[in-house]
mmCIF file of C-alpha atoms in Angstrom:
data_model
loop_
_atom_site.group_PDB
_atom_site.id
_atom_site.type_symbol
_atom_site.label_atom_id
_atom_site.label_comp_id
_atom_site.label_asym_id
_atom_site.label_seq_id
_atom_site.Cartn_x
_atom_site.Cartn_y
_atom_site.Cartn_z
ATOM 1 C CA MET A 25 -8.987 30.992 43.585
ATOM 2 C CA SER A 26 -5.642 29.590 44.603
ATOM 3 C CA TRP A 27 -2.942 27.558 42.103
ATOM 4 C CA GLN A 28 -4.504 24.724 44.377
ATOM 5 C CA THR A 29 -8.211 24.600 43.795
ATOM 6 C CA GLN A 30 -7.905 25.304 40.229
ATOM 7 C CA LEU A 31 -6.172 22.175 40.165
ATOM 8 C CA LEU A 32 -8.438 19.914 41.649
ATOM 9 C CA SER A 33 -11.054 22.101 39.472
ATOM 10 C CA LEU A 34 -9.385 21.073 36.018
ATOM 11 C CA ALA A 35 -8.757 17.012 37.642
ATOM 12 C CA ALA A 36 -13.085 17.048 38.607
ATOM 13 C CA ALA A 37 -13.294 17.764 34.761
ATOM 14 C CA GLY A 38 -11.001 15.603 33.199
ATOM 15 C CA LEU A 39 -12.867 12.626 35.552
ATOM 16 C CA ALA A 40 -16.437 13.815 34.411
ATOM 17 C CA TYR A 41 -15.447 13.910 30.408
ATOM 18 C CA LEU A 42 -14.063 10.752 30.964
ATOM 19 C CA VAL A 43 -17.096 8.937 32.954
ATOM 20 C CA PHE A 44 -20.003 10.867 30.670
ATOM 21 C CA THR A 45 -17.886 10.031 27.572
ATOM 22 C CA ALA A 46 -17.328 5.948 28.943
ATOM 23 C CA ILE A 47 -20.857 5.753 29.397
ATOM 24 C CA GLN A 48 -21.407 7.918 25.935
ATOM 25 C CA ARG A 49 -19.571 4.311 24.381
ATOM 26 C CA LEU A 50 -21.121 2.037 26.502
ATOM 27 C CA TYR A 51 -25.290 2.507 26.558
ATOM 28 C CA PHE A 52 -25.733 5.753 23.844
ATOM 29 C CA SER A 53 -23.221 5.178 20.964
ATOM 30 C CA PRO A 54 -25.740 3.804 17.840
ATOM 31 C CA LEU A 55 -22.580 0.294 18.280
ATOM 32 C CA ALA A 56 -23.612 -0.090 21.603
ATOM 33 C CA ALA A 57 -25.768 -2.872 20.628
ATOM 34 C CA ILE A 58 -23.156 -4.665 18.556
ATOM 35 C CA PRO A 59 -21.360 -7.962 20.776
ATOM 36 C CA GLY A 60 -17.849 -7.223 22.195
ATOM 37 C CA PRO A 61 -15.614 -6.697 24.715
ATOM 38 C CA LYS A 62 -15.791 -3.547 27.003
ATOM 39 C CA TRP A 63 -12.484 -2.490 27.244
ATOM 40 C CA ALA A 64 -12.261 -2.397 22.986
ATOM 41 C CA ALA A 65 -16.031 -0.270 23.287
ATOM 42 C CA LEU A 66 -13.946 2.743 25.279
ATOM 43 C CA SER A 67 -11.145 3.697 23.665
ATOM 44 C CA LEU A 68 -8.583 3.759 20.820
ATOM 45 C CA TRP A 69 -5.566 3.091 23.581
ATOM 46 C CA ASN A 70 -6.383 -0.097 23.320
ATOM 47 C CA GLU A 71 -5.222 -0.647 19.886
ATOM 48 C CA PHE A 72 -2.502 1.517 20.377
ATOM 49 C CA TYR A 73 -0.649 -0.616 22.351
ATOM 50 C CA TYR A 74 -1.354 -3.744 20.029
ATOM 51 C CA ASP A 75 -0.563 -2.424 16.170
ATOM 52 C CA VAL A 76 2.311 0.296 18.033
ATOM 53 C CA VAL A 77 3.498 -1.324 20.904
ATOM 54 C CA CYS A 78 3.383 -4.723 19.943
ATOM 55 C CA ARG A 79 3.670 -3.478 16.146
ATOM 56 C CA GLY A 80 0.801 -4.772 14.269
ATOM 57 C CA THR A 81 -0.201 -7.636 16.299
ATOM 58 C CA PHE A 82 -4.267 -6.226 16.338
ATOM 59 C CA MET A 83 -5.396 -8.231 13.673
ATOM 60 C CA TRP A 84 -4.628 -11.638 15.395
ATOM 61 C CA LYS A 85 -6.061 -9.342 18.851
ATOM 62 C CA ILE A 86 -9.600 -9.256 16.886
ATOM 63 C CA GLN A 87 -9.500 -12.540 15.842
ATOM 64 C CA ASP A 88 -9.887 -13.536 19.306
ATOM 65 C CA MET A 89 -12.767 -11.755 19.419
ATOM 66 C CA HIS A 90 -14.753 -13.042 16.742
ATOM 67 C CA ARG A 91 -14.023 -15.942 18.726
ATOM 68 C CA ALA A 92 -15.493 -15.191 21.835
ATOM 69 C CA TYR A 93 -17.693 -13.059 20.774
ATOM 70 C CA GLY A 94 -19.348 -14.160 16.617
ATOM 71 C CA PRO A 95 -18.731 -12.991 12.883
ATOM 72 C CA CYS A 96 -19.841 -9.247 13.957
ATOM 73 C CA VAL A 97 -17.307 -7.424 17.298
ATOM 74 C CA ARG A 98 -16.867 -3.919 18.011
ATOM 75 C CA ILE A 99 -13.033 -3.381 17.600
ATOM 76 C CA ASN A 100 -12.610 0.300 19.071
ATOM 77 C CA PRO A 101 -15.454 2.683 19.687
ATOM 78 C CA TYR A 102 -15.955 3.830 16.069
ATOM 79 C CA GLU A 103 -15.193 0.709 14.350
ATOM 80 C CA VAL A 104 -17.538 -2.816 14.142
ATOM 81 C CA HIS A 105 -15.410 -5.711 12.467
ATOM 82 C CA ILE A 106 -16.839 -8.059 10.441
ATOM 83 C CA LEU A 107 -15.623 -12.142 9.578
ATOM 84 C CA ASP A 108 -18.525 -13.592 6.901
ATOM 85 C CA PRO A 109 -16.952 -13.962 3.712
ATOM 86 C CA ASP A 110 -21.123 -13.955 2.790
ATOM 87 C CA PHE A 111 -21.954 -10.794 3.775
ATOM 88 C CA TYR A 112 -19.209 -8.980 1.606
ATOM 89 C CA ASP A 113 -20.525 -9.226 -1.499
ATOM 90 C CA GLU A 114 -23.979 -7.161 0.595
ATOM 91 C CA LEU A 115 -21.631 -3.735 1.685
ATOM 92 C CA TYR A 116 -19.386 -4.388 -1.691
ATOM 93 C CA VAL A 117 -21.660 -3.019 -4.343
ATOM 94 C CA ASN A 118 -21.569 -0.900 -7.250
ATOM 95 C CA THR A 119 -25.117 0.772 -6.603
ATOM 96 C CA LYS A 120 -23.536 2.079 -2.902
ATOM 97 C CA ARG A 121 -22.522 5.530 -2.335
ATOM 98 C CA LEU A 122 -19.702 4.724 0.582
ATOM 99 C CA ASP A 123 -17.053 7.329 2.043
ATOM 100 C CA LYS A 124 -13.712 6.102 3.184
ATOM 101 C CA TYR A 125 -13.365 6.403 7.388
ATOM 102 C CA ARG A 126 -10.715 9.102 7.575
ATOM 103 C CA TRP A 127 -8.901 7.237 10.718
ATOM 104 C CA TRP A 128 -7.590 5.350 7.889
ATOM 105 C CA THR A 129 -6.467 7.500 6.170
ATOM 106 C CA ASN A 130 -4.038 9.215 7.865
ATOM 107 C CA LEU A 131 -1.905 6.735 7.715
ATOM 108 C CA ALA A 132 -1.052 6.560 4.052
ATOM 109 C CA GLY A 133 0.720 11.195 4.268
ATOM 110 C CA ALA A 134 -0.279 11.283 0.830
ATOM 111 C CA ASP A 135 -4.043 13.620 1.363
ATOM 112 C CA GLY A 136 -4.349 14.090 -2.592
ATOM 113 C CA SER A 137 -4.065 10.351 -3.681
ATOM 114 C CA SER A 138 -6.702 8.751 -4.288
ATOM 115 C CA PHE A 139 -6.439 6.065 -1.453
ATOM 116 C CA SER A 140 -6.507 9.079 0.565
ATOM 117 C CA THR A 141 -9.408 10.812 -0.958
ATOM 118 C CA ILE A 142 -12.460 11.080 1.224
ATOM 119 C CA THR A 143 -15.751 11.377 -0.206
ATOM 120 C CA HIS A 144 -17.365 8.762 -2.659
ATOM 121 C CA ASP A 145 -17.947 11.166 -5.925
ATOM 122 C CA GLN A 146 -14.344 12.552 -5.528
ATOM 123 C CA HIS A 147 -12.435 9.319 -5.372
ATOM 124 C CA LYS A 148 -14.170 7.888 -7.955
ATOM 125 C CA LEU A 149 -13.229 10.437 -10.401
ATOM 126 C CA ARG A 150 -9.471 9.926 -9.246
ATOM 127 C CA ARG A 151 -9.546 5.998 -9.571
ATOM 128 C CA GLY A 152 -11.299 5.875 -12.702
ATOM 129 C CA ALA A 153 -7.855 8.310 -13.887
ATOM 130 C CA LEU A 154 -6.128 5.400 -13.141
ATOM 131 C CA ASN A 155 -7.781 2.528 -14.040
ATOM 132 C CA PRO A 156 -6.327 2.394 -18.001
ATOM 133 C CA PHE A 157 -2.972 1.982 -16.366
ATOM 134 C CA PHE A 158 -3.875 -0.960 -14.708
ATOM 135 C CA SER A 159 -6.373 -2.924 -16.996
ATOM 136 C CA ALA A 160 -5.368 -5.975 -18.620
ATOM 137 C CA ARG A 161 -4.910 -4.644 -21.643
ATOM 138 C CA SER A 162 -2.446 -2.001 -20.077
ATOM 139 C CA VAL A 163 -0.534 -5.014 -19.014
ATOM 140 C CA THR A 164 -0.307 -6.642 -22.027
ATOM 141 C CA ARG A 165 1.580 -3.364 -23.759
ATOM 142 C CA LEU A 166 3.998 -3.851 -20.547
ATOM 143 C CA GLU A 167 5.059 -7.345 -21.461
ATOM 144 C CA PRO A 168 8.676 -6.635 -23.025
ATOM 145 C CA LEU A 169 8.818 -4.188 -19.653
ATOM 146 C CA LEU A 170 8.055 -7.006 -17.760
ATOM 147 C CA ARG A 171 9.987 -9.430 -19.515
ATOM 148 C CA SER A 172 13.262 -7.972 -19.511
ATOM 149 C CA LYS A 173 13.061 -6.773 -15.588
ATOM 150 C CA ILE A 174 12.982 -10.631 -14.961
ATOM 151 C CA ASP A 175 15.759 -11.483 -17.114
ATOM 152 C CA LYS A 176 17.796 -9.336 -15.401
ATOM 153 C CA LEU A 177 16.096 -11.222 -11.507
ATOM 154 C CA CYS A 178 17.063 -13.938 -13.059
ATOM 155 C CA ALA A 179 20.235 -13.193 -13.919
ATOM 156 C CA ARG A 180 20.902 -12.052 -10.792
ATOM 157 C CA PHE A 181 19.503 -15.457 -9.442
ATOM 158 C CA ASP A 182 22.300 -17.477 -11.716
ATOM 159 C CA GLY A 183 24.668 -15.169 -9.985
ATOM 160 C CA PHE A 184 24.096 -16.343 -6.662
ATOM 161 C CA VAL A 185 23.197 -19.694 -7.576
ATOM 162 C CA GLU A 186 27.634 -19.764 -8.651
ATOM 163 C CA SER A 187 28.436 -17.516 -5.394
ATOM 164 C CA GLY A 188 26.566 -19.897 -3.113
ATOM 165 C CA GLU A 189 25.648 -16.489 -1.397
ATOM 166 C CA VAL A 190 21.854 -16.195 0.646
ATOM 167 C CA LEU A 191 19.682 -14.440 -1.314
ATOM 168 C CA ARG A 192 16.569 -12.060 -0.009
ATOM 169 C CA LEU A 193 13.951 -13.272 -1.596
ATOM 170 C CA ASP A 194 11.554 -10.302 -0.545
ATOM 171 C CA ALA A 195 14.046 -7.728 -1.213
ATOM 172 C CA ALA A 196 14.689 -8.910 -4.725
ATOM 173 C CA PHE A 197 10.720 -8.812 -5.619
ATOM 174 C CA MET A 198 10.925 -5.600 -3.723
ATOM 175 C CA ALA A 199 13.963 -4.688 -6.192
ATOM 176 C CA LEU A 200 11.809 -6.418 -9.034
ATOM 177 C CA THR A 201 8.534 -4.641 -8.405
ATOM 178 C CA MET A 202 9.693 -1.139 -7.488
ATOM 179 C CA ASP A 203 12.137 -1.103 -11.161
ATOM 180 C CA ILE A 204 9.065 -2.095 -12.900
ATOM 181 C CA ILE A 205 6.524 -0.167 -11.283
ATOM 182 C CA CYS A 206 9.333 3.163 -11.698
ATOM 183 C CA ASP A 207 9.968 1.924 -15.287
ATOM 184 C CA TYR A 208 6.366 2.423 -16.320
ATOM 185 C CA ALA A 209 5.329 5.596 -13.841
ATOM 186 C CA PHE A 210 8.349 7.514 -14.713
ATOM 187 C CA SER A 211 9.528 6.072 -17.880
ATOM 188 C CA HIS A 212 13.298 4.847 -15.757
ATOM 189 C CA ASP A 213 13.817 2.548 -12.697
ATOM 190 C CA ARG A 214 15.348 2.737 -9.781
ATOM 191 C CA LYS A 215 18.541 0.500 -11.032
ATOM 192 C CA TYR A 216 17.846 -1.441 -7.394
ATOM 193 C CA LEU A 217 17.584 -5.047 -9.185
ATOM 194 C CA ASP A 218 21.258 -4.214 -10.099
ATOM 195 C CA GLU A 219 22.203 -3.238 -6.155
ATOM 196 C CA PRO A 220 24.115 -6.068 -4.910
ATOM 197 C CA ASP A 221 21.769 -6.317 -1.619
ATOM 198 C CA PHE A 222 18.734 -4.949 -3.987
ATOM 199 C CA LYS A 223 18.257 -2.077 -2.212
ATOM 200 C CA LEU A 224 17.386 -3.541 1.018
ATOM 201 C CA LEU A 225 17.152 -0.330 2.562
ATOM 202 C CA TRP A 226 13.838 -0.123 0.262
ATOM 203 C CA LYS A 227 12.240 -2.926 2.048
ATOM 204 C CA GLN A 228 13.044 -1.821 4.932
ATOM 205 C CA THR A 229 12.001 1.529 4.618
ATOM 206 C CA ILE A 230 8.622 0.496 2.921
ATOM 207 C CA ILE A 231 7.501 -1.870 5.654
ATOM 208 C CA GLY A 232 9.135 0.758 9.212
ATOM 209 C CA ALA A 233 6.428 2.930 6.958
ATOM 210 C CA PHE A 234 3.330 0.727 7.011
ATOM 211 C CA GLU A 235 4.275 0.359 10.879
ATOM 212 C CA GLY A 236 4.977 3.977 11.461
ATOM 213 C CA GLY A 237 0.931 3.985 9.678
ATOM 214 C CA ALA A 238 -0.375 2.916 13.120
ATOM 215 C CA LEU A 239 1.150 6.215 14.721
ATOM 216 C CA GLY A 240 0.435 7.773 12.355
ATOM 217 C CA ARG A 241 -3.484 6.895 13.058
ATOM 218 C CA GLN A 242 -3.572 7.857 16.506
ATOM 219 C CA PHE A 243 -1.247 10.794 16.504
ATOM 220 C CA PRO A 244 -2.368 12.166 12.375
ATOM 221 C CA TRP A 245 -0.516 15.767 13.695
ATOM 222 C CA MET A 246 3.127 14.052 13.713
ATOM 223 C CA LEU A 247 3.808 13.154 10.007
ATOM 224 C CA PRO A 248 3.380 17.337 9.644
ATOM 225 C CA ILE A 249 6.122 18.269 11.681
ATOM 226 C CA MET A 250 8.342 16.093 10.472
ATOM 227 C CA LYS A 251 7.916 17.173 7.093
ATOM 228 C CA ARG A 252 8.826 20.072 8.161
ATOM 229 C CA LEU A 253 12.239 18.929 10.340
ATOM 230 C CA PRO A 254 15.011 19.274 7.520
ATOM 231 C CA LEU A 255 15.448 15.649 6.653
ATOM 232 C CA SER A 256 19.047 15.428 8.586
ATOM 233 C CA VAL A 257 17.926 15.674 11.502
ATOM 234 C CA VAL A 258 14.210 13.205 10.600
ATOM 235 C CA SER A 259 17.202 10.591 9.504
ATOM 236 C CA ALA A 260 19.287 10.363 12.685
ATOM 237 C CA MET A 261 15.951 10.529 13.905
ATOM 238 C CA ASN A 262 14.817 7.240 11.995
ATOM 239 C CA PRO A 263 17.274 6.014 8.475
ATOM 240 C CA SER A 264 14.031 4.694 7.061
ATOM 241 C CA VAL A 265 11.932 7.255 7.935
ATOM 242 C CA GLY A 266 14.645 9.576 6.367
ATOM 243 C CA HIS A 267 14.846 7.507 3.045
ATOM 244 C CA LEU A 268 11.133 7.501 2.909
ATOM 245 C CA PHE A 269 11.361 11.518 2.588
ATOM 246 C CA SER A 270 14.256 11.472 -0.254
ATOM 247 C CA TRP A 271 12.320 8.912 -2.418
ATOM 248 C CA GLN A 272 9.260 11.181 -1.513
ATOM 249 C CA ALA A 273 11.361 14.377 -2.886
ATOM 250 C CA VAL A 274 12.715 12.332 -5.816
ATOM 251 C CA VAL A 275 9.052 11.825 -6.695
ATOM 252 C CA LYS A 276 8.359 15.755 -6.931
ATOM 253 C CA GLU A 277 11.695 15.830 -9.238
ATOM 254 C CA GLN A 278 10.712 14.126 -11.299
ATOM 255 C CA VAL A 279 6.234 15.029 -11.596
ATOM 256 C CA LYS A 280 6.940 18.761 -11.401
ATOM 257 C CA PRO A 281 8.800 19.286 -15.042
ATOM 258 C CA ILE A 282 5.520 17.170 -15.599
ATOM 259 C CA VAL A 283 3.035 19.844 -14.552
ATOM 260 C CA GLU A 284 4.768 22.573 -15.367
ATOM 261 C CA ARG A 285 4.930 20.870 -19.228
ATOM 262 C CA VAL A 286 9.858 21.961 -18.731
ATOM 263 C CA ASP A 287 9.899 18.642 -20.358
ATOM 264 C CA ASP A 288 7.618 19.582 -23.420
ATOM 265 C CA ILE A 289 6.454 16.118 -23.674
ATOM 266 C CA THR A 290 2.323 15.992 -24.292
ATOM 267 C CA LEU A 291 0.025 12.987 -25.964
ATOM 268 C CA SER A 292 -0.213 14.736 -28.966
ATOM 269 C CA GLY A 293 3.916 15.603 -29.685
ATOM 270 C CA ASP A 294 5.579 13.609 -31.722
ATOM 271 C CA LYS A 295 8.285 12.036 -29.480
ATOM 272 C CA ASP A 296 9.250 8.734 -28.019
ATOM 273 C CA ALA A 297 6.246 6.870 -27.041
ATOM 274 C CA SER A 298 8.212 5.541 -24.462
ATOM 275 C CA ALA A 299 9.051 8.212 -22.893
ATOM 276 C CA LYS A 300 5.443 8.814 -21.253
ATOM 277 C CA THR A 301 4.432 8.423 -18.191
ATOM 278 C CA ILE A 302 1.451 7.456 -16.692
ATOM 279 C CA PHE A 303 1.687 11.115 -15.271
ATOM 280 C CA HIS A 304 1.912 12.754 -18.827
ATOM 281 C CA THR A 305 -1.312 11.165 -19.370
ATOM 282 C CA LEU A 306 -2.933 12.278 -15.784
ATOM 283 C CA ARG A 307 -2.005 16.143 -17.089
ATOM 284 C CA ASP A 308 -3.460 16.136 -20.026
ATOM 285 C CA SER A 309 -6.889 14.557 -19.776
ATOM 286 C CA ASP A 310 -10.467 15.890 -18.755
ATOM 287 C CA LEU A 311 -9.446 16.091 -15.404
ATOM 288 C CA PRO A 312 -10.664 19.740 -13.036
ATOM 289 C CA LEU A 313 -7.561 21.696 -13.065
ATOM 290 C CA GLU A 314 -7.225 21.231 -9.303
ATOM 291 C CA GLU A 315 -6.209 18.096 -10.174
ATOM 292 C CA LYS A 316 -3.899 18.285 -11.920
ATOM 293 C CA THR A 317 -2.310 20.417 -9.639
ATOM 294 C CA SER A 318 2.275 18.866 -8.656
ATOM 295 C CA GLN A 319 0.943 18.008 -4.926
ATOM 296 C CA ARG A 320 -1.492 15.484 -6.018
ATOM 297 C CA LEU A 321 0.859 14.518 -8.975
ATOM 298 C CA CYS A 322 2.972 13.519 -6.546
ATOM 299 C CA ASP A 323 0.888 12.138 -3.300
ATOM 300 C CA GLU A 324 -0.289 9.465 -6.309
ATOM 301 C CA GLY A 325 2.800 8.437 -7.571
ATOM 302 C CA GLU A 326 4.297 8.025 -3.816
ATOM 303 C CA ILE A 327 0.694 5.799 -4.018
ATOM 304 C CA VAL A 328 1.829 4.503 -7.001
ATOM 305 C CA THR A 329 5.159 3.465 -6.291
ATOM 306 C CA GLY A 330 4.715 2.450 -3.057
ATOM 307 C CA ALA A 331 1.872 -0.094 -3.047
ATOM 308 C CA GLY A 332 2.511 -1.114 -6.336
ATOM 309 C CA SER A 333 5.367 -2.957 -5.104
ATOM 310 C CA GLU A 334 5.537 -4.293 -1.683
ATOM 311 C CA THR A 335 1.655 -5.550 -2.485
ATOM 312 C CA THR A 336 3.428 -7.489 -5.058
ATOM 313 C CA ALA A 337 6.355 -8.349 -3.894
ATOM 314 C CA GLN A 338 5.100 -9.578 -0.905
ATOM 315 C CA THR A 339 2.456 -12.372 -2.790
ATOM 316 C CA ILE A 340 5.521 -12.841 -5.058
ATOM 317 C CA THR A 341 7.403 -14.242 -1.881
ATOM 318 C CA ARG A 342 4.259 -16.356 -0.338
ATOM 319 C CA ILE A 343 3.592 -17.740 -4.104
ATOM 320 C CA MET A 344 7.006 -19.141 -3.692
ATOM 321 C CA PHE A 345 7.311 -20.568 0.140
ATOM 322 C CA TYR A 346 3.958 -21.974 -0.276
ATOM 323 C CA LEU A 347 5.760 -23.817 -2.846
ATOM 324 C CA LYS A 348 8.559 -24.891 -1.422
ATOM 325 C CA HIS A 349 6.709 -26.070 1.766
ATOM 326 C CA VAL A 350 3.966 -27.722 -0.248
ATOM 327 C CA PRO A 351 6.024 -29.696 -2.759
ATOM 328 C CA GLN A 352 2.646 -31.475 -4.712
ATOM 329 C CA THR A 353 1.583 -28.209 -5.781
ATOM 330 C CA ARG A 354 4.941 -27.140 -7.481
ATOM 331 C CA GLU A 355 5.480 -30.541 -9.305
ATOM 332 C CA ARG A 356 1.944 -30.202 -10.516
ATOM 333 C CA LEU A 357 2.440 -26.748 -11.444
ATOM 334 C CA ARG A 358 6.166 -27.572 -13.044
ATOM 335 C CA ALA A 359 4.761 -30.235 -14.885
ATOM 336 C CA GLU A 360 2.329 -27.714 -16.443
ATOM 337 C CA LEU A 361 5.077 -25.125 -16.947
ATOM 338 C CA ASP A 362 6.519 -27.718 -18.751
ATOM 339 C CA SER A 363 4.982 -29.140 -20.592
ATOM 340 C CA ALA A 364 3.937 -25.720 -22.485
ATOM 341 C CA MET A 365 7.705 -25.077 -22.630
ATOM 342 C CA LEU A 366 7.645 -28.357 -24.897
ATOM 343 C CA LYS A 367 5.505 -26.256 -27.792
ATOM 344 C CA THR A 368 6.999 -23.544 -27.912
ATOM 345 C CA THR A 369 11.119 -22.684 -28.668
ATOM 346 C CA ALA A 370 10.598 -18.667 -26.696
ATOM 347 C CA THR A 371 9.408 -18.303 -23.189
ATOM 348 C CA PRO A 372 5.585 -18.641 -23.733
ATOM 349 C CA SER A 373 4.128 -15.207 -24.231
ATOM 350 C CA TRP A 374 1.502 -13.415 -21.198
ATOM 351 C CA THR A 375 -0.929 -14.977 -23.277
ATOM 352 C CA GLU A 376 -0.298 -18.926 -23.378
ATOM 353 C CA LEU A 377 0.300 -18.764 -19.892
ATOM 354 C CA GLN A 378 -3.436 -17.498 -18.727
ATOM 355 C CA GLN A 379 -4.697 -21.063 -20.948
ATOM 356 C CA LEU A 380 -2.782 -22.638 -18.544
ATOM 357 C CA PRO A 381 -5.269 -24.227 -16.332
ATOM 358 C CA TYR A 382 -3.539 -25.083 -12.893
ATOM 359 C CA LEU A 383 -1.310 -21.893 -13.377
ATOM 360 C CA VAL A 384 -4.866 -19.859 -14.048
ATOM 361 C CA ARG A 385 -6.107 -21.164 -10.633
ATOM 362 C CA PHE A 386 -3.399 -20.766 -8.681
ATOM 363 C CA TYR A 387 -2.529 -16.990 -9.346
ATOM 364 C CA LEU A 388 -6.404 -16.891 -8.371
ATOM 365 C CA GLN A 389 -6.046 -18.487 -5.547
#
């Protein structure tokens, strides 16, 4: 058989596979009856175009699909998107056992973390070990730490007022949340609040990681390959990814001695309790030994610090934008806070702030 014949046979087999796959996805898939555009049901390349080429705009395309097809639409060969608030309580209930969709965990690059855990039981085990650290009681104990970081940020704000420089609130709040979560997780912060630009590179790195996550979902083999390359090569290709990998290396340096007990701190020890971190508690917990490996706790640390900084910083930034452009809300909130401040010579505590009805309704919304 000549090479031309072999090439034609290969092309014919490929074409037959594409036709068979298209027919299966359009007419015989379990999702075939779900409304939605046919091109979305055929392949994932549509999602690739909007999320990778057009940089995260697929969510807006999904909105267009809902306008055209209703509250339940098929957005790709494997997924259905539902725009119905009443359905939320029916789907997300404690009695259901739901595994995560592997496609969405590919973006994290931290397979040992709670976020990337696929099975229901293992996720419950890992997430349950973290829950006490983020309870209302734990946050209340963190109040002195929170106040010290906020005071430092306010002092930086005063400096910008005096100098007349333009202040990037998103970078400032990112530095605040990063220093808080790192102090909580590792017992010392990154000093990003001391940086002249609030370590804007870190803000850009996290945004770049989220954008890269869209590519990682489509091609999950890319990240493992990049991690095998020298850091200098990765940094030359993409400075943000290089900075992210450098940060991951620092996390490993901090977690490894804890797991190996090199630092000599245990929950029953005599050393200062402030030196004990989330990872000391996880190490000395009742988790199975396979859940306490250095790599798994490093993965957990990456997600805790990354997610604990960016999500909160984005929320605060948007709150400030909203207050700037909705003066009636801003003035009502300020009046309630001023009234609370008149009743005490000290800054109100977290417990006292929770007694302010408009403030509580504001942040809940």
